[in-house]
Coordinates of C-alpha atoms and ligand atoms in Angstrom, one line a residue:
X1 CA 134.6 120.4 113.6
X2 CA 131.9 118.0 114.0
X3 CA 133.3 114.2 114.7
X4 CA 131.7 111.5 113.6
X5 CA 130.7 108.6 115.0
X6 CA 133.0 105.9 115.7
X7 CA 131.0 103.1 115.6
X8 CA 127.8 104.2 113.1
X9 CA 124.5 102.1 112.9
X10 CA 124.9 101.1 109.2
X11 CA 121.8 100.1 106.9
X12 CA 122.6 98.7 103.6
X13 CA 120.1 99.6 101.5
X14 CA 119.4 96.7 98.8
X15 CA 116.9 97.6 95.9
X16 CA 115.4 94.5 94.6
X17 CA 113.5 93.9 91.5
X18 CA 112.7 90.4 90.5
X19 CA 115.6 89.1 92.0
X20 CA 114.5 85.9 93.0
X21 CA 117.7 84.0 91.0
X22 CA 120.2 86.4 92.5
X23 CA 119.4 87.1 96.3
X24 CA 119.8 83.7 97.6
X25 CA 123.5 84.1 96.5
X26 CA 124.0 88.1 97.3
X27 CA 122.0 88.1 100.7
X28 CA 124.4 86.5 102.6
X29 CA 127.1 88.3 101.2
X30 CA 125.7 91.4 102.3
X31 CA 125.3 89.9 106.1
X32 CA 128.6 88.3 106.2
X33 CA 130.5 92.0 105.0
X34 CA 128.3 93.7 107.9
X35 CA 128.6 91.1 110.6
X36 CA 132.8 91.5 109.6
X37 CA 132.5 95.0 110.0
X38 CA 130.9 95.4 113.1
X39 CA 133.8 92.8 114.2
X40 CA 136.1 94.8 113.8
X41 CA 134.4 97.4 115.4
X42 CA 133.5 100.1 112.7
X43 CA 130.0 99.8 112.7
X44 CA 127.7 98.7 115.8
X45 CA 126.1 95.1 116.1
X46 CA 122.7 96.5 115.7
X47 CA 123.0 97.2 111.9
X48 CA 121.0 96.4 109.3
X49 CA 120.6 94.9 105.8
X50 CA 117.2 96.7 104.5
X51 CA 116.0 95.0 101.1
X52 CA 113.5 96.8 98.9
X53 CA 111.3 95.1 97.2
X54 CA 110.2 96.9 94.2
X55 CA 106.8 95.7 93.5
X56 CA 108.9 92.5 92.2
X57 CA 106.5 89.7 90.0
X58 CA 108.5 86.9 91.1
X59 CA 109.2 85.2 94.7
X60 CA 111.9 87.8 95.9
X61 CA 109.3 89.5 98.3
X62 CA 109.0 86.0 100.0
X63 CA 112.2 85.4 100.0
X64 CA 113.0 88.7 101.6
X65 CA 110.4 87.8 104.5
X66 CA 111.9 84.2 105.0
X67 CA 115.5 85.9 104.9
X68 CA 114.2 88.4 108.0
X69 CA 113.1 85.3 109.9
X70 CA 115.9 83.8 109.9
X71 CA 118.1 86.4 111.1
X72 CA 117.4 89.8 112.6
X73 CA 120.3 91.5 110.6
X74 CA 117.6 91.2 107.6
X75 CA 114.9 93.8 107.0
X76 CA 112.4 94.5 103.7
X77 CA 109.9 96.4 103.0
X78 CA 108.0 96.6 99.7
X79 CA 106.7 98.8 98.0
X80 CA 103.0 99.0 96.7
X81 CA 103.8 98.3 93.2
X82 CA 107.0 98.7 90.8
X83 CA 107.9 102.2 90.4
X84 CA 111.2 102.1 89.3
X85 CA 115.1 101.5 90.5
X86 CA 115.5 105.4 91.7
X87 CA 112.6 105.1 93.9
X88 CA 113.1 102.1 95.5
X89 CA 116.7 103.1 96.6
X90 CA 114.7 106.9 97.9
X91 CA 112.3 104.7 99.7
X92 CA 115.2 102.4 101.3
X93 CA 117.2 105.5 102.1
X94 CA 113.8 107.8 103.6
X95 CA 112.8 104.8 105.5
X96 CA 115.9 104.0 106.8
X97 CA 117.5 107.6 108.1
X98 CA 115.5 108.4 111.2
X99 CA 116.9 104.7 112.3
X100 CA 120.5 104.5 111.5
X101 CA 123.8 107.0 111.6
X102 CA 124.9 105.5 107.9
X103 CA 123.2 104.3 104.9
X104 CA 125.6 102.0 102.1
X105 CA 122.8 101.6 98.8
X106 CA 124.2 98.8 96.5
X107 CA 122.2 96.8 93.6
X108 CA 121.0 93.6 94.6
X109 CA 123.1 91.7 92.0
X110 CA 126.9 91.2 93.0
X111 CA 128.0 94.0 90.5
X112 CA 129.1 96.2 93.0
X113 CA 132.0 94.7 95.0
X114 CA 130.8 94.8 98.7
X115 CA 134.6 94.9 99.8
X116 CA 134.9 98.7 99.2
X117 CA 132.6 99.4 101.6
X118 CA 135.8 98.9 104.2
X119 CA 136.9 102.0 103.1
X120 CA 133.6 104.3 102.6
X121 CA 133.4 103.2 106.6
X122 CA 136.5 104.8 107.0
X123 CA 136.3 107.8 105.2
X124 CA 132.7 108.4 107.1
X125 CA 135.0 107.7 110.3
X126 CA 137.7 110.3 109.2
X127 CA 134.6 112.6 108.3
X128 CA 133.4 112.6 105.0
X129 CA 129.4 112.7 105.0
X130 CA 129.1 111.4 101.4
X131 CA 130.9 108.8 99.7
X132 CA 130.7 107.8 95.6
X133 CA 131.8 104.1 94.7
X134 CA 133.4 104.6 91.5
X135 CA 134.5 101.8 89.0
X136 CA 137.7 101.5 88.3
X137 CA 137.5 99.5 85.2
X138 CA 134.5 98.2 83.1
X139 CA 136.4 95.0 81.6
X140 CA 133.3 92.9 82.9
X141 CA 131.4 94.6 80.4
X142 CA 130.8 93.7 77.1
X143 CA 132.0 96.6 74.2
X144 CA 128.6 97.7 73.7
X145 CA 127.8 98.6 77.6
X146 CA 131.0 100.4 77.9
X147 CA 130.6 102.0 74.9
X148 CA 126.8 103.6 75.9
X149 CA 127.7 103.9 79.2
X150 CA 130.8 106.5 78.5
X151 CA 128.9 108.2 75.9
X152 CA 125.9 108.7 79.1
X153 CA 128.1 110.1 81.4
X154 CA 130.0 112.3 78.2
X155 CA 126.5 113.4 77.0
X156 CA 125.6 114.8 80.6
X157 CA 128.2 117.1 81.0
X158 CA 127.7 117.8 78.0
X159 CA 124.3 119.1 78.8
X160 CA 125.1 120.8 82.2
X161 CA 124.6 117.9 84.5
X162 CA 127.3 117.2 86.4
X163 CA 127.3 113.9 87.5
X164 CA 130.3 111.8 89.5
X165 CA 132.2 110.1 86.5
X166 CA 131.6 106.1 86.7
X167 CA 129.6 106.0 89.9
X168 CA 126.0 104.5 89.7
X169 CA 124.0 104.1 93.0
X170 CA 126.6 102.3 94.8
X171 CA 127.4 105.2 97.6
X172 CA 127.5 105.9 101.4
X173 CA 125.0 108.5 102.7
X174 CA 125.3 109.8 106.6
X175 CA 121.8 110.4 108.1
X176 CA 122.8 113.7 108.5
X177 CA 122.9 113.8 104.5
X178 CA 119.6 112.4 103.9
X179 CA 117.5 114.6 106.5
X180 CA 118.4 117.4 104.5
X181 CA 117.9 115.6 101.2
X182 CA 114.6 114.9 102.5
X183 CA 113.6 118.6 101.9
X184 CA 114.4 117.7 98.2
X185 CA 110.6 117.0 97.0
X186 CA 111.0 116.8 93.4
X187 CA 108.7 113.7 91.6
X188 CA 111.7 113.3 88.8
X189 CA 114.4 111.3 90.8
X190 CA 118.3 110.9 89.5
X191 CA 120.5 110.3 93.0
X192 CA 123.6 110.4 91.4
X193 CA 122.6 114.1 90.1
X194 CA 120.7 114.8 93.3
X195 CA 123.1 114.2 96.2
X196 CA 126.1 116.5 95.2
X197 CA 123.9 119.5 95.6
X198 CA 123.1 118.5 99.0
X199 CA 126.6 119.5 99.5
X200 CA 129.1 118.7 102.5
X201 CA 132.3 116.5 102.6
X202 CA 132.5 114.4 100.1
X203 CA 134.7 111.4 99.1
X204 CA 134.7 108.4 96.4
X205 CA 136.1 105.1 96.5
X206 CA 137.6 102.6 93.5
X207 CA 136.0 99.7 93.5
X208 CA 135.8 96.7 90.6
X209 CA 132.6 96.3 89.0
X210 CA 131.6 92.2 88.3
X211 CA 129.4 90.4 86.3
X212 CA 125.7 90.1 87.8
X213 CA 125.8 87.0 90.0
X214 CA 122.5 85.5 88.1
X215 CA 118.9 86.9 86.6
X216 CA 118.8 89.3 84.0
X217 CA 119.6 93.1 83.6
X218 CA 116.8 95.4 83.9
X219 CA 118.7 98.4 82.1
X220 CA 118.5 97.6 78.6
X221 CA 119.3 100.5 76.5
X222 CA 115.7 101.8 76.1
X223 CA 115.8 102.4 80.3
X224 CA 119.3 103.4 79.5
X225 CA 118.8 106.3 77.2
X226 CA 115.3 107.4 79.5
X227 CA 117.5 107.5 82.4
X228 CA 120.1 110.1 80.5
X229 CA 117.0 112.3 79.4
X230 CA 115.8 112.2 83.1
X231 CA 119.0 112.9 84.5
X232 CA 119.3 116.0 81.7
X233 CA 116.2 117.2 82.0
X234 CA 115.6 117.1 85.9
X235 CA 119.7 118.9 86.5
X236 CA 120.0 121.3 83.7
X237 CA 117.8 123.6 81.7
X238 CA 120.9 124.1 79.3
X239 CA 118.9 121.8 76.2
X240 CA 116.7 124.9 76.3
X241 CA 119.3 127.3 75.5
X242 CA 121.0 125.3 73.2
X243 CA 117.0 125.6 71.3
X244 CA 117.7 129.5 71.6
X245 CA 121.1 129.2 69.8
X246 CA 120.1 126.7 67.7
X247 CA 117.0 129.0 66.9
X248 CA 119.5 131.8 66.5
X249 CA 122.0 130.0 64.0
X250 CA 118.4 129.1 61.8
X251 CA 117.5 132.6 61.9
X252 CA 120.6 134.1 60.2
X253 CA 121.0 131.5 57.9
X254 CA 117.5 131.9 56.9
X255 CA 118.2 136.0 56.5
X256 CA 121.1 135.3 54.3
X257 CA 118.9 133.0 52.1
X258 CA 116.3 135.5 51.9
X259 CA 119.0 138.3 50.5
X260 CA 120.3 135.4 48.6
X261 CA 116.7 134.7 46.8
X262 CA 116.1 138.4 46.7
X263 CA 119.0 139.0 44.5
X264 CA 118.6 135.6 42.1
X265 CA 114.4 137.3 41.8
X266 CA 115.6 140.6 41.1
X267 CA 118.6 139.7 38.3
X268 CA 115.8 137.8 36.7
X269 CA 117.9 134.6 37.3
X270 CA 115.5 132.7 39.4
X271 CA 114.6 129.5 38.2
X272 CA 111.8 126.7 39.8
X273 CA 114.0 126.1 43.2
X274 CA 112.5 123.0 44.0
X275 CA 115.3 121.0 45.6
X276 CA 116.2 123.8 47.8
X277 CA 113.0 124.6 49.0
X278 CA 112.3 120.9 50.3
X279 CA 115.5 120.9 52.1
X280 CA 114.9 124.2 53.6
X281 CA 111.4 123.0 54.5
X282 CA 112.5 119.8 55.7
X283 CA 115.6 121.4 57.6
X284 CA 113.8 123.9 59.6
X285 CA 110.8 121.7 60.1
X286 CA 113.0 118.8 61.9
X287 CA 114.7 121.8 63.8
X288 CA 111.3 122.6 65.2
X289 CA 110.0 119.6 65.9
X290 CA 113.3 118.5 68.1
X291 CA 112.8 122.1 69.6
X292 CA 109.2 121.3 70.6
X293 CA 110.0 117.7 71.8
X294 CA 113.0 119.8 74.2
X295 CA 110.2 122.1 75.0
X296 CA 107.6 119.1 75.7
X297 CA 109.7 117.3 77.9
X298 CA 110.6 120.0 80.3
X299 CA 106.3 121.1 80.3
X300 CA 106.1 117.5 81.3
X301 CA 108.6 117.2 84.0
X302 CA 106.8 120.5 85.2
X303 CA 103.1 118.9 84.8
X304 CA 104.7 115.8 87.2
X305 CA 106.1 117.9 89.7
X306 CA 103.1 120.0 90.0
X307 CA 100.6 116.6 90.7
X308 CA 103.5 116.1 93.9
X309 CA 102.8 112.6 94.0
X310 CA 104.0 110.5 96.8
X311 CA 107.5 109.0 95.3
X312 CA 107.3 105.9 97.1
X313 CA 104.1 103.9 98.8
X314 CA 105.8 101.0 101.1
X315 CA 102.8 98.7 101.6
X316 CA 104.6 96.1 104.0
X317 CA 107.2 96.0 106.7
X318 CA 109.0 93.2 108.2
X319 CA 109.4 95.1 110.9
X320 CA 107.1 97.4 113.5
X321 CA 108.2 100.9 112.6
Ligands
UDP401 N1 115.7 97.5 90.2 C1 114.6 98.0 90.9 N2 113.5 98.4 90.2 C2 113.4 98.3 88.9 C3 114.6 97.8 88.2 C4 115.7 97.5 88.9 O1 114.6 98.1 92.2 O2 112.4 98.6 88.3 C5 117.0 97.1 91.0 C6 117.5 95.8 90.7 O3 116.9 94.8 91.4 C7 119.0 95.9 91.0 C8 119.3 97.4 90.7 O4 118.0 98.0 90.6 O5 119.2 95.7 92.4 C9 120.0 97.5 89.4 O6 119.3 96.9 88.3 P1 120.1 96.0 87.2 O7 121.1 95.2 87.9 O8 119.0 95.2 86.5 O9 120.7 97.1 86.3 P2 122.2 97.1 85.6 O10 123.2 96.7 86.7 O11 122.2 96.1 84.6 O12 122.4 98.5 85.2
MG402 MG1 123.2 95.1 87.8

């Protein structure tokens, strides 16, 4: 059995887009839960709070850089332009595993509560190599939030990919984890799909989800619903085979319609089927349409993959690497 570390470089990894409102108040929340615990002694004095500036429009890159001044527990780096939530926290988490033994990503906006990191520490100490925050309630959120998000994580399994049931981003990572994740190249990112295929011991840990501290939410439920296609679409390839059943169902009705028409033509019965026709028409039309968009959005995913852009481009450290 392999033991783990007892006292683990940790790096908090701390996506950050437009966060200008928010970070003043969650910065030093992050410092003061990792100076507390590397006084207690489960993580060592050298670890870090990485921020990731996403390509933000507002001030939150120069408040990162003024943070790192004033203390050296602070890092950023920033990426070249915005490109998105899921690559900000890859970028945090490929910068930051050659340099640390564990990685903790959280959002930047107090959502998460930073006190259940106590205990993903200790399950990484007892030997667990992955560890999911999971909410344990959602009464912060309003009807409508709760109500899309269960229905996201329903619809997924519904589709074929398996995700951890209420955990978002907030999770522990061991290096170990993410140098073998690092051999995962695909251009169509969704973590929380992504790390339980890279296997080993796994735990998760209840924690209460909060209101965001300040700023505004950048998930409104156009990014919400793009997310669930991503996360579908990049896991499973079952969509497609619900087409081919779906295609299946069509094609015996349509028989049966055809004997059906047959018969009312031959006892001379047949009169001008209009209404049928258009809802036939209509029917199968819309069934082919959704089929092609299915089809279209897998060719897609294929036509990014293929281009193997790079996922992140950091442009600026504030520190030498
Ligand atoms: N974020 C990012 N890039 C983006 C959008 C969001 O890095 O393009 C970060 C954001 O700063 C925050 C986290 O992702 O730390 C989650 O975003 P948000 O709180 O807006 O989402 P919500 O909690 O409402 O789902
Ligand atoms: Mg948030």
């Amino acid at each position: 059995m392999d033991d783990h570390k007892k006292q683990p470089k940790l790096i908090i990894v701390v996506p950050c887009y437009n966060e200008e409102a928010v970070l003043p108040i969650t910065a030093p929340m992050f410092l003061e839960k990792l100076t507390e615990l590397s006084a207690s002694g489960k993580i060592s004095d050298d670890s870090r709070v990485m921020f990731v500036n996403d390509g933000s429009k507002d001030k939150t890159w120069e408040i990162i850089k003024r943070l790192s001044v004033e203390n050296e527990h602070y890092i950023g780096i920033t990426q070249s332009r915005n490109r998105g939530h899921q690559n900000a926290v890859l970028a945090g988490l490929m910068e930051s595993k050659d340099i640390c033994d564990i990685t903790i990503s959280i959002d930047a906006d107090g959502q998460d509560d930073i006190n259940a990191m106590d205990a993903m520490v200790d399950a990484y100490i007892s030997g667990c190599d992955v560890v999911y925050g999971v909410r344990s309630s959602r009464e912060t959120d309003t009807f409508f939030k709760r109500f899309t998000a269960q229905s996201f994580y329903k619809f997924l399994a519904a589709m074929g990919a398996e995700v951890v049931y209420n955990h978002a981003d907030y999770r522990l990572i061991s290096a170990r984890v993410l140098q073998e994740f690092s051999g995962f190249k695909e251009v169509n990112l969704f973590l929380r799909g992504l790390i339980p295929l890279v296997g080993f011991k796994s735990t998760s840990v209840e924690y209460s989800r909060n209101e965001r501290l300040a700023g505004e939410s950048h998930y409104p439920l156009k990014k919400m619903i793009a997310l669930a296609v991503d996360g579908i679409t990049s896991l499973s390839v079952k969509p497609l085979q619900l087409i081919m059943t779906l295609g299946i169902v069509v094609a015996i009705v349509s028989f049966i319609g055809c004997i059906w028409a047959l018969i009312t033509q031959i006892s001379g019965r047949a009169v001008a089927g209009w209404a049928s026709m258009t809802c036939i028409i209509c029917f199968v039309s819309g069934v082919q349409l959704i089929s092609l968009g299915i089809i279209g959005e897998y060719i897609g995913k294929i036509y990014m993959e293929t281009k193997q852009r790079p996922r992140y481009i950091i442009s600026e450290r504030t520190y030498d690497k």
